[in-house]
Amino acid sequence: MRIGVLAVQGAFAEHINKLRQLDTESFEIRQQNDIRKNFDGLILPGGESTAMSKLLTELKLLEPLKSMIQGGMPVFGTCAGMILLAKEISGCDSPCFGTLDITAKRNAYGRQLGSFRCTDRFAEKIIEMPFIRAPYAERVGENVTILASHENRIVAVRQDNQLATSFHPELTDDITIYKYFFEMIENRN
Ligand code: GLN
C-alpha cells in the first residue's frame, strides 16, 4: 500500500512520520508530476485551508485530485483537510474539492482558545483527540456516517471512500484512525 500525502503546506511531515512508524510507504505530493505515480490512498493534512486551497489551484493539483477523489480514491482529511473536502464551508462561497457532503465550520472552537486535547469515542474505542483551531461538521448529508462526536459536535465522518476528522491523530500515539483508513483502502470497491 502506498499513500500520497499532500505536502504544499501544513502538517504533512507528521503524517509521513506516522506512516513510516506503521511501515506504510508514502510520498509527498507537491506538484503535478507527483500524482502520476501509483498510489492507493491520499492524505490531506492539517494546516491553513485557505492557503492550501490557493496553492492547489496555482499548482494545478485541484482538478486532477478532485477527479481522483470522485473516482473513488480513498482520502483522509485531517482538520484543514476536512475543510478542503467539505461541500460547504460556513460563511464562505467557495469550497475546495467539495466532494464530502458536510458543512464545515472553520475555527469552530474560537480562535484563541481553540486548541485542546480530549478523549472520546471513535468507532467503539476511546482515543485521544488533539484539536488545533479545528473545524467541526455543522451539517452532514444523508450518505455521511458520523464516526465521532465530542460534546455534541461532529468531529469524524465518512462518506464512501472519504474519511475526515476535525482533530489530529498524527499527533498521538494511537493508530486507530490510520488502521481504519487502511481498511477503507483494502476494502475499496
Ligand atoms: N483553522 C485552520 C483552517 O481553517 C485549520 C487548522 C488545522 O488544520 N489545524 O484551515
mmCIF file of C-alpha atoms and ligand atoms in Angstrom:
data_model
loop_
_atom_site.group_PDB
_atom_site.id
_atom_site.type_symbol
_atom_site.label_atom_id
_atom_site.label_comp_id
_atom_site.label_asym_id
_atom_site.label_seq_id
_atom_site.Cartn_x
_atom_site.Cartn_y
_atom_site.Cartn_z
ATOM 1 C CA MET A 1 0.000 0.000 0.000
ATOM 2 C CA ARG A 2 1.305 3.410 -0.966
ATOM 3 C CA ILE A 3 -0.099 6.700 0.293
ATOM 4 C CA GLY A 4 0.326 10.161 -1.201
ATOM 5 C CA VAL A 5 0.396 12.963 1.338
ATOM 6 C CA LEU A 6 -0.443 16.460 0.101
ATOM 7 C CA ALA A 7 2.645 18.484 1.010
ATOM 8 C CA VAL A 8 2.058 22.023 -0.217
ATOM 9 C CA GLN A 9 1.547 23.480 3.254
ATOM 10 C CA GLY A 10 0.845 22.437 6.839
ATOM 11 C CA ALA A 11 1.436 19.340 8.953
ATOM 12 C CA PHE A 12 2.289 16.779 6.249
ATOM 13 C CA ALA A 13 5.565 15.645 7.863
ATOM 14 C CA GLU A 14 3.706 14.363 10.922
ATOM 15 C CA HIS A 15 1.561 12.094 8.756
ATOM 16 C CA ILE A 16 4.593 10.833 6.860
ATOM 17 C CA ASN A 17 6.365 10.016 10.153
ATOM 18 C CA LYS A 18 3.330 8.205 11.396
ATOM 19 C CA LEU A 19 3.044 6.170 8.191
ATOM 20 C CA ARG A 20 6.732 5.276 8.475
ATOM 21 C CA GLN A 21 6.136 4.012 12.035
ATOM 22 C CA LEU A 22 3.334 1.894 10.621
ATOM 23 C CA ASP A 23 5.649 0.501 7.904
ATOM 24 C CA THR A 24 3.485 2.034 5.209
ATOM 25 C CA GLU A 25 5.065 3.537 2.135
ATOM 26 C CA SER A 26 4.254 7.191 1.468
ATOM 27 C CA PHE A 27 5.423 10.084 -0.660
ATOM 28 C CA GLU A 28 4.870 13.840 -0.796
ATOM 29 C CA ILE A 29 2.549 15.399 -3.344
ATOM 30 C CA ARG A 30 3.930 18.812 -4.244
ATOM 31 C CA GLN A 31 3.361 19.130 -7.968
ATOM 32 C CA GLN A 32 1.527 17.557 -10.900
ATOM 33 C CA ASN A 33 4.349 15.094 -11.652
ATOM 34 C CA ASP A 34 3.913 13.530 -8.236
ATOM 35 C CA ILE A 35 0.380 12.353 -8.902
ATOM 36 C CA ARG A 36 1.434 10.420 -11.988
ATOM 37 C CA LYS A 37 2.827 7.835 -9.568
ATOM 38 C CA ASN A 38 0.606 4.964 -8.499
ATOM 39 C CA PHE A 39 -0.901 5.286 -5.079
ATOM 40 C CA ASP A 40 -3.737 3.722 -3.130
ATOM 41 C CA GLY A 41 -4.779 6.471 -0.736
ATOM 42 C CA LEU A 42 -4.456 10.212 -0.255
ATOM 43 C CA ILE A 43 -3.969 12.195 2.975
ATOM 44 C CA LEU A 44 -4.883 15.890 3.209
ATOM 45 C CA PRO A 45 -3.128 17.228 6.307
ATOM 46 C CA GLY A 46 -3.915 19.972 8.799
ATOM 47 C CA GLY A 47 -2.665 23.468 8.171
ATOM 48 C CA GLU A 48 -4.351 26.518 6.740
ATOM 49 C CA SER A 49 -7.176 25.543 4.415
ATOM 50 C CA THR A 50 -7.323 28.890 2.598
ATOM 51 C CA ALA A 51 -3.587 28.759 1.816
ATOM 52 C CA MET A 52 -3.759 25.104 0.758
ATOM 53 C CA SER A 53 -6.758 25.750 -1.424
ATOM 54 C CA LYS A 54 -4.984 28.620 -3.183
ATOM 55 C CA LEU A 55 -1.827 26.554 -3.691
ATOM 56 C CA LEU A 56 -3.813 23.592 -5.020
ATOM 57 C CA THR A 57 -5.270 25.866 -7.684
ATOM 58 C CA GLU A 58 -1.961 27.552 -8.526
ATOM 59 C CA LEU A 59 -0.136 24.230 -8.790
ATOM 60 C CA LYS A 60 -2.953 22.808 -10.931
ATOM 61 C CA LEU A 61 -3.460 19.986 -8.478
ATOM 62 C CA LEU A 62 -7.042 20.813 -7.577
ATOM 63 C CA GLU A 63 -8.844 19.357 -10.597
ATOM 64 C CA PRO A 64 -6.784 16.172 -11.018
ATOM 65 C CA LEU A 65 -7.004 15.335 -7.305
ATOM 66 C CA LYS A 66 -10.723 16.130 -7.282
ATOM 67 C CA SER A 67 -11.248 13.735 -10.208
ATOM 68 C CA MET A 68 -9.336 11.032 -8.361
ATOM 69 C CA ILE A 69 -11.467 11.510 -5.237
ATOM 70 C CA GLN A 70 -14.655 11.481 -7.318
ATOM 71 C CA GLY A 71 -13.370 8.319 -8.971
ATOM 72 C CA GLY A 72 -13.155 6.599 -5.576
ATOM 73 C CA MET A 73 -9.563 7.200 -4.453
ATOM 74 C CA PRO A 74 -9.673 6.704 -0.653
ATOM 75 C CA VAL A 75 -8.913 10.017 1.035
ATOM 76 C CA PHE A 76 -8.373 11.036 4.649
ATOM 77 C CA GLY A 77 -8.565 14.731 5.577
ATOM 78 C CA THR A 78 -7.477 15.955 8.994
ATOM 79 C CA CYS A 79 -8.601 19.349 10.269
ATOM 80 C CA ALA A 80 -7.870 21.731 7.357
ATOM 81 C CA GLY A 81 -8.124 18.571 5.224
ATOM 82 C CA MET A 82 -11.733 18.176 6.375
ATOM 83 C CA ILE A 83 -12.404 21.749 5.222
ATOM 84 C CA LEU A 84 -10.819 21.038 1.822
ATOM 85 C CA LEU A 85 -13.153 18.085 1.303
ATOM 86 C CA ALA A 86 -16.327 19.802 2.535
ATOM 87 C CA LYS A 87 -19.095 20.536 0.061
ATOM 88 C CA GLU A 88 -19.974 23.656 2.046
ATOM 89 C CA ILE A 89 -17.956 25.867 4.353
ATOM 90 C CA SER A 90 -19.958 28.120 6.670
ATOM 91 C CA GLY A 91 -19.684 31.759 5.688
ATOM 92 C CA CYS A 92 -17.627 31.021 2.577
ATOM 93 C CA ASP A 93 -18.851 30.764 -1.005
ATOM 94 C CA SER A 94 -16.120 28.661 -2.483
ATOM 95 C CA PRO A 95 -15.486 25.096 -1.403
ATOM 96 C CA CYS A 96 -12.213 23.456 -2.418
ATOM 97 C CA PHE A 97 -12.784 19.824 -3.502
ATOM 98 C CA GLY A 98 -16.396 19.933 -2.334
ATOM 99 C CA THR A 99 -16.725 16.150 -2.536
ATOM 100 C CA LEU A 100 -17.810 15.389 1.054
ATOM 101 C CA ASP A 101 -21.423 16.238 1.807
ATOM 102 C CA ILE A 102 -20.952 18.206 5.023
ATOM 103 C CA THR A 103 -20.996 21.844 6.037
ATOM 104 C CA ALA A 104 -17.718 22.561 7.826
ATOM 105 C CA LYS A 105 -17.486 25.381 10.329
ATOM 106 C CA ARG A 106 -13.937 26.741 10.387
ATOM 107 C CA ASN A 107 -12.182 27.747 13.625
ATOM 108 C CA ALA A 108 -15.324 26.472 15.262
ATOM 109 C CA TYR A 109 -13.943 26.426 18.796
ATOM 110 C CA GLY A 110 -12.832 30.069 18.760
ATOM 111 C CA ARG A 111 -9.533 31.468 17.543
ATOM 112 C CA GLN A 112 -7.631 31.919 20.785
ATOM 113 C CA LEU A 113 -8.831 29.064 22.963
ATOM 114 C CA GLY A 114 -9.403 26.751 20.060
ATOM 115 C CA SER A 115 -6.622 24.268 20.836
ATOM 116 C CA PHE A 116 -7.133 21.445 23.335
ATOM 117 C CA ARG A 117 -6.766 17.709 23.804
ATOM 118 C CA CYS A 118 -9.533 15.423 24.924
ATOM 119 C CA THR A 119 -10.502 11.786 24.709
ATOM 120 C CA ASP A 120 -13.683 10.475 23.167
ATOM 121 C CA ARG A 121 -15.167 7.565 21.312
ATOM 122 C CA PHE A 122 -14.308 6.681 17.714
ATOM 123 C CA ALA A 123 -15.957 3.517 16.423
ATOM 124 C CA GLU A 124 -16.254 1.832 19.832
ATOM 125 C CA LYS A 125 -12.802 2.861 21.028
ATOM 126 C CA ILE A 126 -11.812 5.741 23.261
ATOM 127 C CA ILE A 127 -8.996 7.653 21.612
ATOM 128 C CA GLU A 128 -7.038 10.847 22.162
ATOM 129 C CA MET A 129 -8.145 13.809 20.064
ATOM 130 C CA PRO A 130 -5.898 16.892 19.721
ATOM 131 C CA PHE A 131 -7.794 19.871 18.313
ATOM 132 C CA ILE A 132 -5.904 22.840 16.848
ATOM 133 C CA ARG A 133 -8.125 25.733 15.711
ATOM 134 C CA ALA A 134 -10.319 22.967 14.455
ATOM 135 C CA PRO A 135 -13.463 22.846 12.386
ATOM 136 C CA TYR A 136 -16.437 20.581 13.035
ATOM 137 C CA ALA A 137 -19.259 19.433 10.807
ATOM 138 C CA GLU A 138 -22.361 21.571 11.349
ATOM 139 C CA ARG A 139 -24.416 19.549 8.893
ATOM 140 C CA VAL A 140 -23.967 16.131 7.369
ATOM 141 C CA GLY A 141 -25.723 14.748 4.299
ATOM 142 C CA GLU A 142 -27.724 11.543 4.393
ATOM 143 C CA ASN A 143 -24.907 9.488 2.870
ATOM 144 C CA VAL A 144 -22.488 10.574 5.562
ATOM 145 C CA THR A 145 -21.806 8.388 8.606
ATOM 146 C CA ILE A 146 -20.867 10.104 11.852
ATOM 147 C CA LEU A 147 -17.899 8.244 13.359
ATOM 148 C CA ALA A 148 -17.211 10.524 16.330
ATOM 149 C CA SER A 149 -18.742 13.418 18.212
ATOM 150 C CA HIS A 150 -17.309 15.445 21.055
ATOM 151 C CA GLU A 151 -19.641 17.458 23.270
ATOM 152 C CA ASN A 152 -22.402 17.028 20.700
ATOM 153 C CA ARG A 153 -20.272 18.305 17.863
ATOM 154 C CA ILE A 154 -19.485 16.091 14.907
ATOM 155 C CA VAL A 155 -15.716 15.575 14.679
ATOM 156 C CA ALA A 156 -15.242 12.491 12.461
ATOM 157 C CA VAL A 157 -17.235 11.456 9.403
ATOM 158 C CA ARG A 158 -17.148 9.058 6.496
ATOM 159 C CA GLN A 159 -18.849 9.107 3.112
ATOM 160 C CA ASP A 160 -17.935 6.164 0.879
ATOM 161 C CA ASN A 161 -14.149 6.359 0.429
ATOM 162 C CA GLN A 162 -13.780 9.726 2.142
ATOM 163 C CA LEU A 163 -12.793 9.995 5.821
ATOM 164 C CA ALA A 164 -12.406 13.281 7.690
ATOM 165 C CA THR A 165 -11.545 14.205 11.264
ATOM 166 C CA SER A 166 -11.574 17.617 12.954
ATOM 167 C CA PHE A 167 -8.696 16.503 15.173
ATOM 168 C CA HIS A 168 -5.112 15.360 14.528
ATOM 169 C CA PRO A 169 -4.494 11.614 15.049
ATOM 170 C CA GLU A 170 -0.966 12.081 13.683
ATOM 171 C CA LEU A 171 -0.097 13.945 16.898
ATOM 172 C CA THR A 172 -0.949 11.000 19.158
ATOM 173 C CA ASP A 173 0.447 7.502 19.713
ATOM 174 C CA ASP A 174 -2.891 5.956 18.839
ATOM 175 C CA ILE A 175 -3.181 4.220 15.461
ATOM 176 C CA THR A 176 -6.932 3.503 15.427
ATOM 177 C CA ILE A 177 -7.775 6.035 12.730
ATOM 178 C CA TYR A 178 -4.892 5.013 10.479
ATOM 179 C CA LYS A 179 -5.962 1.364 10.809
ATOM 180 C CA TYR A 180 -9.481 2.451 9.915
ATOM 181 C CA PHE A 181 -8.204 4.287 6.829
ATOM 182 C CA PHE A 182 -6.034 1.311 5.794
ATOM 183 C CA GLU A 183 -9.132 -0.915 5.997
ATOM 184 C CA MET A 184 -11.007 1.549 3.802
ATOM 185 C CA ILE A 185 -8.213 1.249 1.250
ATOM 186 C CA GLU A 186 -8.090 -2.542 1.440
ATOM 187 C CA ASN A 187 -11.877 -2.855 1.079
ATOM 188 C CA ARG A 188 -12.182 -0.235 -1.620
ATOM 189 C CA ASN A 189 -14.795 -1.095 -4.188
HETATM 190 N N1 GLN B 1 -8.158 26.651 11.191
HETATM 191 C C1 GLN B 1 -7.495 26.014 10.104
HETATM 192 C C2 GLN B 1 -8.222 26.283 8.779
HETATM 193 O O1 GLN B 1 -9.269 26.827 8.794
HETATM 194 C C3 GLN B 1 -7.379 24.525 10.332
HETATM 195 C C4 GLN B 1 -6.441 24.265 11.466
HETATM 196 C C5 GLN B 1 -5.715 22.962 11.391
HETATM 197 O O2 GLN B 1 -5.656 22.320 10.347
HETATM 198 N N2 GLN B 1 -5.099 22.582 12.476
HETATM 199 O O3 GLN B 1 -7.749 25.942 7.757
#
